[in-house]
mmCIF file of C-alpha atoms in Angstrom:
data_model
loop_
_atom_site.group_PDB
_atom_site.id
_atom_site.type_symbol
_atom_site.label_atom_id
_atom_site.label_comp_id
_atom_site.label_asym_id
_atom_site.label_seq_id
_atom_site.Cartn_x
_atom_site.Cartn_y
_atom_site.Cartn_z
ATOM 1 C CA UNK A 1 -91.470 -70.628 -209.061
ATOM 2 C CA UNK A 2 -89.500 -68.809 -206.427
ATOM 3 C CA UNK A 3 -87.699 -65.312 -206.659
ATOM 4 C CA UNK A 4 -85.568 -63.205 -205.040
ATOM 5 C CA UNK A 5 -84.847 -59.756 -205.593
ATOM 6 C CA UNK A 6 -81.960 -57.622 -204.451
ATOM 7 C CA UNK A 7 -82.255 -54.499 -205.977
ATOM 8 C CA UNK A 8 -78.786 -52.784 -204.829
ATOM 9 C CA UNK A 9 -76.428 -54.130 -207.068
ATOM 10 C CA UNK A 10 -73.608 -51.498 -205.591
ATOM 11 C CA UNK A 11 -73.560 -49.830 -202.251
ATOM 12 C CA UNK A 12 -70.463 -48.050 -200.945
ATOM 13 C CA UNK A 13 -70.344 -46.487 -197.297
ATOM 14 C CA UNK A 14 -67.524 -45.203 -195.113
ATOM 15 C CA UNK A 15 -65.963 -47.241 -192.822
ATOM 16 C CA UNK A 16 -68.178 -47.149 -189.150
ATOM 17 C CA UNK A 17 -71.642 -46.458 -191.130
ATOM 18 C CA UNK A 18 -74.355 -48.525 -191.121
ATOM 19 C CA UNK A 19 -75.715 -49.701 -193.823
ATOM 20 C CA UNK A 20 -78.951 -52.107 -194.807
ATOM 21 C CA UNK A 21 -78.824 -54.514 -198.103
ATOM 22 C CA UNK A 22 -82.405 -55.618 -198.973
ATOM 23 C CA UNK A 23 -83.456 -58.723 -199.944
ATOM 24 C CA UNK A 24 -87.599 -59.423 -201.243
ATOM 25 C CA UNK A 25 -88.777 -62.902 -201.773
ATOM 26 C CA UNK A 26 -91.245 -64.297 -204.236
ATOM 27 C CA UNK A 27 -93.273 -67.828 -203.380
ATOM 28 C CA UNK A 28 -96.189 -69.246 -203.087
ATOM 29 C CA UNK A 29 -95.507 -71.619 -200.502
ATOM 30 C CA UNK A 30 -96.076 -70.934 -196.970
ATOM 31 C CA UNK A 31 -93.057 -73.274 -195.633
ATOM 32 C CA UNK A 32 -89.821 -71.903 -196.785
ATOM 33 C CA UNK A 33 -86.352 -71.310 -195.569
ATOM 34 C CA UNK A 34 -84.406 -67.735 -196.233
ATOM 35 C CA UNK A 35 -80.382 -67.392 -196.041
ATOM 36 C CA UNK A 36 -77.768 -64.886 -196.345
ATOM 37 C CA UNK A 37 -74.713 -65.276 -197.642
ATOM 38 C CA UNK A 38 -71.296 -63.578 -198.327
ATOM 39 C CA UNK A 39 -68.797 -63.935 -200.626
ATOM 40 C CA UNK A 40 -65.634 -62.336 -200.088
ATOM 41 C CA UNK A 41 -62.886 -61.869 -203.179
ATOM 42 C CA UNK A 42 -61.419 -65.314 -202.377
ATOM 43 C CA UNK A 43 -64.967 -66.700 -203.491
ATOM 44 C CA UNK A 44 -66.002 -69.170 -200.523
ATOM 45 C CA UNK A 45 -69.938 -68.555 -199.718
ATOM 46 C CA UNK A 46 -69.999 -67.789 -196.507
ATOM 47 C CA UNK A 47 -73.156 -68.920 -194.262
ATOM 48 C CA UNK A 48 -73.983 -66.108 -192.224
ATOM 49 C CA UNK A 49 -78.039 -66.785 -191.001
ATOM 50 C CA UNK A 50 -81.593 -68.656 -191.514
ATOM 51 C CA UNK A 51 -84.645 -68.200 -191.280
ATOM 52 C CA UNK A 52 -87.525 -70.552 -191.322
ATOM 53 C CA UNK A 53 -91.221 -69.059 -192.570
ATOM 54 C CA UNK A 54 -92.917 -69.335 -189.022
ATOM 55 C CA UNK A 55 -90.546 -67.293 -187.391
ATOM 56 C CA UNK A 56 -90.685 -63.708 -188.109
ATOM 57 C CA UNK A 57 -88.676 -62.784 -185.155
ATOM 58 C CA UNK A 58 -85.425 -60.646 -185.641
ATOM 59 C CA UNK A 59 -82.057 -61.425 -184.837
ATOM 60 C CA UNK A 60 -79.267 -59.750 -183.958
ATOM 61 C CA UNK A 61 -75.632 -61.026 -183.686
ATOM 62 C CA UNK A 62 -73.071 -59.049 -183.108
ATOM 63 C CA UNK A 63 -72.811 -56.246 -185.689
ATOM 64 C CA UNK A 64 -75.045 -57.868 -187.482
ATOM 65 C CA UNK A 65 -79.012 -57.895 -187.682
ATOM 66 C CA UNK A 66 -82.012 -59.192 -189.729
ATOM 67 C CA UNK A 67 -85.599 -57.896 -190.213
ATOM 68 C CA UNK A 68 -87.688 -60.356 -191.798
ATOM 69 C CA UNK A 69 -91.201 -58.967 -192.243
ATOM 70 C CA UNK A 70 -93.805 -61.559 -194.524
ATOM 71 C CA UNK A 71 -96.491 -58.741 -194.849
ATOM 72 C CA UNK A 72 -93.373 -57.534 -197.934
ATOM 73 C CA UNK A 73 -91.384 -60.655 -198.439
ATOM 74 C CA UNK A 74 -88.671 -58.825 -197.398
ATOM 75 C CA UNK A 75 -85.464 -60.277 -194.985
ATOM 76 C CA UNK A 76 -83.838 -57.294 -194.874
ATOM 77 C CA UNK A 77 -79.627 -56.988 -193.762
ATOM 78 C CA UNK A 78 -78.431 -54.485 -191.404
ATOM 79 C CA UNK A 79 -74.739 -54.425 -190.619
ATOM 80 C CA UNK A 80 -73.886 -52.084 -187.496
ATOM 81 C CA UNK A 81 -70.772 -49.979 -187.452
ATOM 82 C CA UNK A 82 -69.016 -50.723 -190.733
ATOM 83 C CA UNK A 83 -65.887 -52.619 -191.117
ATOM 84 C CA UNK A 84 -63.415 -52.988 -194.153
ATOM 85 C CA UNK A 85 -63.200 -56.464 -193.555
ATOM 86 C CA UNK A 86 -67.099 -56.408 -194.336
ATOM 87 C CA UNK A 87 -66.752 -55.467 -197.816
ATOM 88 C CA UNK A 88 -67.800 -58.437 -199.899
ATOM 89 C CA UNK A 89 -70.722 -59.377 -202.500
ATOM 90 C CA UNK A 90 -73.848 -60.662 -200.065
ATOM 91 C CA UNK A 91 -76.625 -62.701 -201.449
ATOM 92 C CA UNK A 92 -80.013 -63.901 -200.159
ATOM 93 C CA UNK A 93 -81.346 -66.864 -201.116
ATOM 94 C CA UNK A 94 -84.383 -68.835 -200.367
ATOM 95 C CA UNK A 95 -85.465 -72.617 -200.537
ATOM 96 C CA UNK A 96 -88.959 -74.276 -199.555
ATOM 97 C CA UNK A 97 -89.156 -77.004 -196.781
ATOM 98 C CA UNK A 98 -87.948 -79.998 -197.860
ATOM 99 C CA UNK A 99 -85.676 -79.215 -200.642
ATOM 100 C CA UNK A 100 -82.026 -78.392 -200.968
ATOM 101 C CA UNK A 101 -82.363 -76.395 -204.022
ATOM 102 C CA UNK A 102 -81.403 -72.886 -203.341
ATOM 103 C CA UNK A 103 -82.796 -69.801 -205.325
ATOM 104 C CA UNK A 104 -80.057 -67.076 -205.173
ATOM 105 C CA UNK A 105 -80.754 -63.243 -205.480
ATOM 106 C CA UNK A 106 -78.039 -61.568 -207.652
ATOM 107 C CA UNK A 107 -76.347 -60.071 -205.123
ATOM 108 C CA UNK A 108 -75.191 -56.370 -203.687
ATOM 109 C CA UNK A 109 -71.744 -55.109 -203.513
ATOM 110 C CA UNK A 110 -70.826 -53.569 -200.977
ATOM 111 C CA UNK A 111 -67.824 -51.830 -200.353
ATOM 112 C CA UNK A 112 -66.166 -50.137 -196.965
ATOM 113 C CA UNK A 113 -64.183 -46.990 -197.507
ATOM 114 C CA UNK A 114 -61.685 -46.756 -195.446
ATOM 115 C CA UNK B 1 -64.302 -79.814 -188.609
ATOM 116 C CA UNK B 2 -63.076 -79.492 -191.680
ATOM 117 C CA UNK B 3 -64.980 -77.474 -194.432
ATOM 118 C CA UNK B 4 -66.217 -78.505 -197.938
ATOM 119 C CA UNK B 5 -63.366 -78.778 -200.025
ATOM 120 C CA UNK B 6 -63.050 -78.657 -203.940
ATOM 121 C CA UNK B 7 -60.037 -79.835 -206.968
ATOM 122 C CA UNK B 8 -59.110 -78.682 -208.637
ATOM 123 C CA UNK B 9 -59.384 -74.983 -207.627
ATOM 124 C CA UNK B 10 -58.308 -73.257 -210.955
ATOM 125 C CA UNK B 11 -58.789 -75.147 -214.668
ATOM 126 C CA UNK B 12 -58.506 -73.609 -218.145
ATOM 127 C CA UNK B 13 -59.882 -76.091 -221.313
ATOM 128 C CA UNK B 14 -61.028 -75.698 -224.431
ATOM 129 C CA UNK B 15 -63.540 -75.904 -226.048
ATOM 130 C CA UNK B 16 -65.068 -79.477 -226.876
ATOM 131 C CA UNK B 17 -62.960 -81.390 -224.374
ATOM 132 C CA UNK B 18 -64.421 -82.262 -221.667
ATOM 133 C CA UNK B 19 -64.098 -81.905 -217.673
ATOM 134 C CA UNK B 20 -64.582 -83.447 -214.104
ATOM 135 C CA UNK B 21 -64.890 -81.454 -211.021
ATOM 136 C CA UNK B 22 -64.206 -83.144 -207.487
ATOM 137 C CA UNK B 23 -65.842 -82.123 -204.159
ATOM 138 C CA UNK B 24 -66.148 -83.819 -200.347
ATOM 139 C CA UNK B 25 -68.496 -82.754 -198.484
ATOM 140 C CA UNK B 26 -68.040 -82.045 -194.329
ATOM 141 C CA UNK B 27 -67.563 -85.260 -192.661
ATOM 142 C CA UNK B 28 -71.420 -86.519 -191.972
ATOM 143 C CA UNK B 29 -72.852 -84.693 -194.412
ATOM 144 C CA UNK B 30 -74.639 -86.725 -196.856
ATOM 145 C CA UNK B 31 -76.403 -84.222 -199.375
ATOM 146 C CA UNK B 32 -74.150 -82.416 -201.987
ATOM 147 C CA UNK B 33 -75.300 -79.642 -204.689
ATOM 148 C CA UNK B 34 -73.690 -77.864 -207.205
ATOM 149 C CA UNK B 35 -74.078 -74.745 -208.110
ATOM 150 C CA UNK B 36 -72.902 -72.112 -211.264
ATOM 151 C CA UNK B 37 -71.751 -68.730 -211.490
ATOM 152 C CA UNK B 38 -71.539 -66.784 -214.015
ATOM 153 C CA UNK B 39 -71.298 -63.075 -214.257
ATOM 154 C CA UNK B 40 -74.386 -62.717 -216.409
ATOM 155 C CA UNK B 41 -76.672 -65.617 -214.836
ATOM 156 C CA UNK B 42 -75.961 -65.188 -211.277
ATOM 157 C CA UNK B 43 -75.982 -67.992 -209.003
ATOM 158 C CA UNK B 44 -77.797 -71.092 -210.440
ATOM 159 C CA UNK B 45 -78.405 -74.879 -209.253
ATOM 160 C CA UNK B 46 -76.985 -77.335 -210.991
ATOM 161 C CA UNK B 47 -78.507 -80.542 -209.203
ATOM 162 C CA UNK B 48 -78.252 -82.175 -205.586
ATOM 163 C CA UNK B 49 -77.120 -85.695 -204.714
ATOM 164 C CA UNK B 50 -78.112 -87.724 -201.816
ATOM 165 C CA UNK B 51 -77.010 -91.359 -201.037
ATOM 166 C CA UNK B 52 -75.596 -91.584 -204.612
ATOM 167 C CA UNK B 53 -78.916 -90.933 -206.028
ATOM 168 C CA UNK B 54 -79.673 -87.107 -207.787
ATOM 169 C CA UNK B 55 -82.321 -85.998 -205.429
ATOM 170 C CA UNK B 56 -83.131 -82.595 -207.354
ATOM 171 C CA UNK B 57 -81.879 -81.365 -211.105
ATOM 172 C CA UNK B 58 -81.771 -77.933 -212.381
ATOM 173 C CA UNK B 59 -82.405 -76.272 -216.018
ATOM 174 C CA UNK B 60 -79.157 -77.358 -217.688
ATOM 175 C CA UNK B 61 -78.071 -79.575 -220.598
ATOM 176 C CA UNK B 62 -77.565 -82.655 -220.583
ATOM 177 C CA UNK B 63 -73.965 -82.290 -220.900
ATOM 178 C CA UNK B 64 -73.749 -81.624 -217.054
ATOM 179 C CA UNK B 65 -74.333 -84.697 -215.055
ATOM 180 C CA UNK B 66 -72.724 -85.482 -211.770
ATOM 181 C CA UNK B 67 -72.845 -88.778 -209.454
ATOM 182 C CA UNK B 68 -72.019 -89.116 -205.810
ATOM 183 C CA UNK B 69 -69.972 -92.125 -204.142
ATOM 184 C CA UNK B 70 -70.789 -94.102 -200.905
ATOM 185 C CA UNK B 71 -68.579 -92.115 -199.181
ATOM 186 C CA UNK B 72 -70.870 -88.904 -199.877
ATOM 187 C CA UNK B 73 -68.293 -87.338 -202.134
ATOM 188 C CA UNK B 74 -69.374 -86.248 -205.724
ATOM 189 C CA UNK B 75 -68.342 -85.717 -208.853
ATOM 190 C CA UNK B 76 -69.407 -83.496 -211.405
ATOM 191 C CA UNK B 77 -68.419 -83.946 -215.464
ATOM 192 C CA UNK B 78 -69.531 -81.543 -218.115
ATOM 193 C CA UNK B 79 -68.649 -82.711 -221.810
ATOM 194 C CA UNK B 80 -68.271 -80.940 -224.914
ATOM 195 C CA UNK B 81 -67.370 -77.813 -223.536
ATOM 196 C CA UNK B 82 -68.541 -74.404 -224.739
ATOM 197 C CA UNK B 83 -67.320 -70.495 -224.003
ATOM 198 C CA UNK B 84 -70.046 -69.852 -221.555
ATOM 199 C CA UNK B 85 -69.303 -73.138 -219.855
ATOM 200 C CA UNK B 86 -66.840 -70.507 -217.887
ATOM 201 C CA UNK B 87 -67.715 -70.604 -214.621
ATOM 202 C CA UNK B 88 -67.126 -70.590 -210.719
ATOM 203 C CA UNK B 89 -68.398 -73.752 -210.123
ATOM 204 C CA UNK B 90 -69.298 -74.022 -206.618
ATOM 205 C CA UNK B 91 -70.133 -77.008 -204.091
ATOM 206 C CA UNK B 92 -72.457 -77.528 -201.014
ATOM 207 C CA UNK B 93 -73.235 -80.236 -198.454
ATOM 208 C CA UNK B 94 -75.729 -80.337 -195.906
ATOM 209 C CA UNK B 95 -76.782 -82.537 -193.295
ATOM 210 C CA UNK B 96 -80.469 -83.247 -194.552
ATOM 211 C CA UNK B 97 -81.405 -87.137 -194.595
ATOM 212 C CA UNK B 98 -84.242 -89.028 -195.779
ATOM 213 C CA UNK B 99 -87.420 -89.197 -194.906
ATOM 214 C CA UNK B 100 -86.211 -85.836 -193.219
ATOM 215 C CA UNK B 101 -88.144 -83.215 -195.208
ATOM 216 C CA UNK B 102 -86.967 -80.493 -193.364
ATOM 217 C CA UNK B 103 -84.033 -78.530 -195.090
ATOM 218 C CA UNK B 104 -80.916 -77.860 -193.714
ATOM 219 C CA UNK B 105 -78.181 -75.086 -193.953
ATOM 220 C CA UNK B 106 -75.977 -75.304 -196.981
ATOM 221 C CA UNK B 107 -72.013 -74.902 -196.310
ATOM 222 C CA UNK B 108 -70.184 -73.935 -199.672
ATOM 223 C CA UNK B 109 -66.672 -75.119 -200.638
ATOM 224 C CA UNK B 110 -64.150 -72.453 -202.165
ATOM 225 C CA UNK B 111 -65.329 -73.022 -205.552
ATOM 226 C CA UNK B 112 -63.491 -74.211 -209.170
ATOM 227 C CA UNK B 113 -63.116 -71.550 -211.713
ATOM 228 C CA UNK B 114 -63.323 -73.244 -215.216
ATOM 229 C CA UNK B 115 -62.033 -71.321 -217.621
ATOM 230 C CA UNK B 116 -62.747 -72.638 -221.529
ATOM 231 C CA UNK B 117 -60.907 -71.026 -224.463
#
């Protein structure tokens, strides 16, 4: 079975920080897909990136970047320069090749002081 | 293009009746899941549909069941209704096809909340 681990439930920085949300997968496949999400108040999952289990190479877009490592199962979050428009509940999730089924982590919120 | 959307978006019931929730999927998209969430179980998958036929099923009761139409939008029903039946019920299409065993990004409607009493 497959499992993923956010261990912030709550983080809270000032508006311009940075600030990482961490994400740690469990699986014993070697073809697998991770995702973030957000979900802001109105409740909408938002798509933000994937990541397929072959490519380990990080990614950044915009304010935004990833660092997926498989020596710790870990796709880690990284969001550049804060914004109060970035507070939300983010969630990584994870589903192996072929199937649609995603397996959600329970989330971090995270919350921009203005 | 337009996004997934769901109806209704709010709905209280109570207890024992029962419910259907509605959801299309992006235009092409041919795969739909459902998900739950709960405050106290997280995020959890309900089951996927694909060319009317349920492709994949979660852990739940037999009182949820879904079906999908040939115009790739689905249904889902839950009878019976119980207290922790409460729930953002969310949908998801995705472009993945048969005898495509890749997997494709998920895009999530706005959700139903379900409220029982």
């Amino acid at each position: 079975a497959q499992k993923v681990t956010q261990a912030q439930t709550e983080i809270s920085v000032v508006e311009k920080e940075d600030v990482t949300l961490d994400c740690v997968y469990e699986t014993r496949d070697t073809t697998y897909y991770l995702f973030w999400y957000k979900q802001p108040p109105s409740g909408e999952l938002v798509f933000l990136i994937r990541r397929n289990s072959f490519d380990e190479q990080n990614e950044i877009s915009g304010r935004y970047s990833w660092n997926f490592q498989k020596s710790t199962s870990s796709f880690n979050f990284t969001i550049t320069a804060s914004q109060v428009v970035d507070s939300a509940v983010y969630f990584c999730a994870l589903t192996l090749f072929g199937n649609e089924k995603l397996t959600f982590g329970t989330g971090t919120r995270l919350t921009i002081i203005p | 293009k337009a996004g997934v959307t769901q109806t209704p978006r709010y709905l209280i019931k109570t207890r024992g009746q029962q419910v259907t929730l509605s959801c299309s999927p992006i235009s092409g998209h041919r795969s739909v899941s459902w998900y739950q969430q709960t405050p106290g179980q997280g995020l959890q998958f309900l089951f996927e549909y694909f060319s009317e036929t349920q492709r994949n099923k979660g852990n739940f009761p037999g009182r949820f069941s879904g079906r999908q139409f040939s115009n790739s939008r689905s249904e889902m029903n839950v009878s019976t209704l119980e207290l922790g039946d409460s729930a953002l019920y969310l949908c998801a299409s995705s472009s993945a096809g048969t005898g495509w065993r890749g997997t494709d990004t998920q895009y999530f409607g706005p959700g139903t909340r379900l409220t029982v009493l």
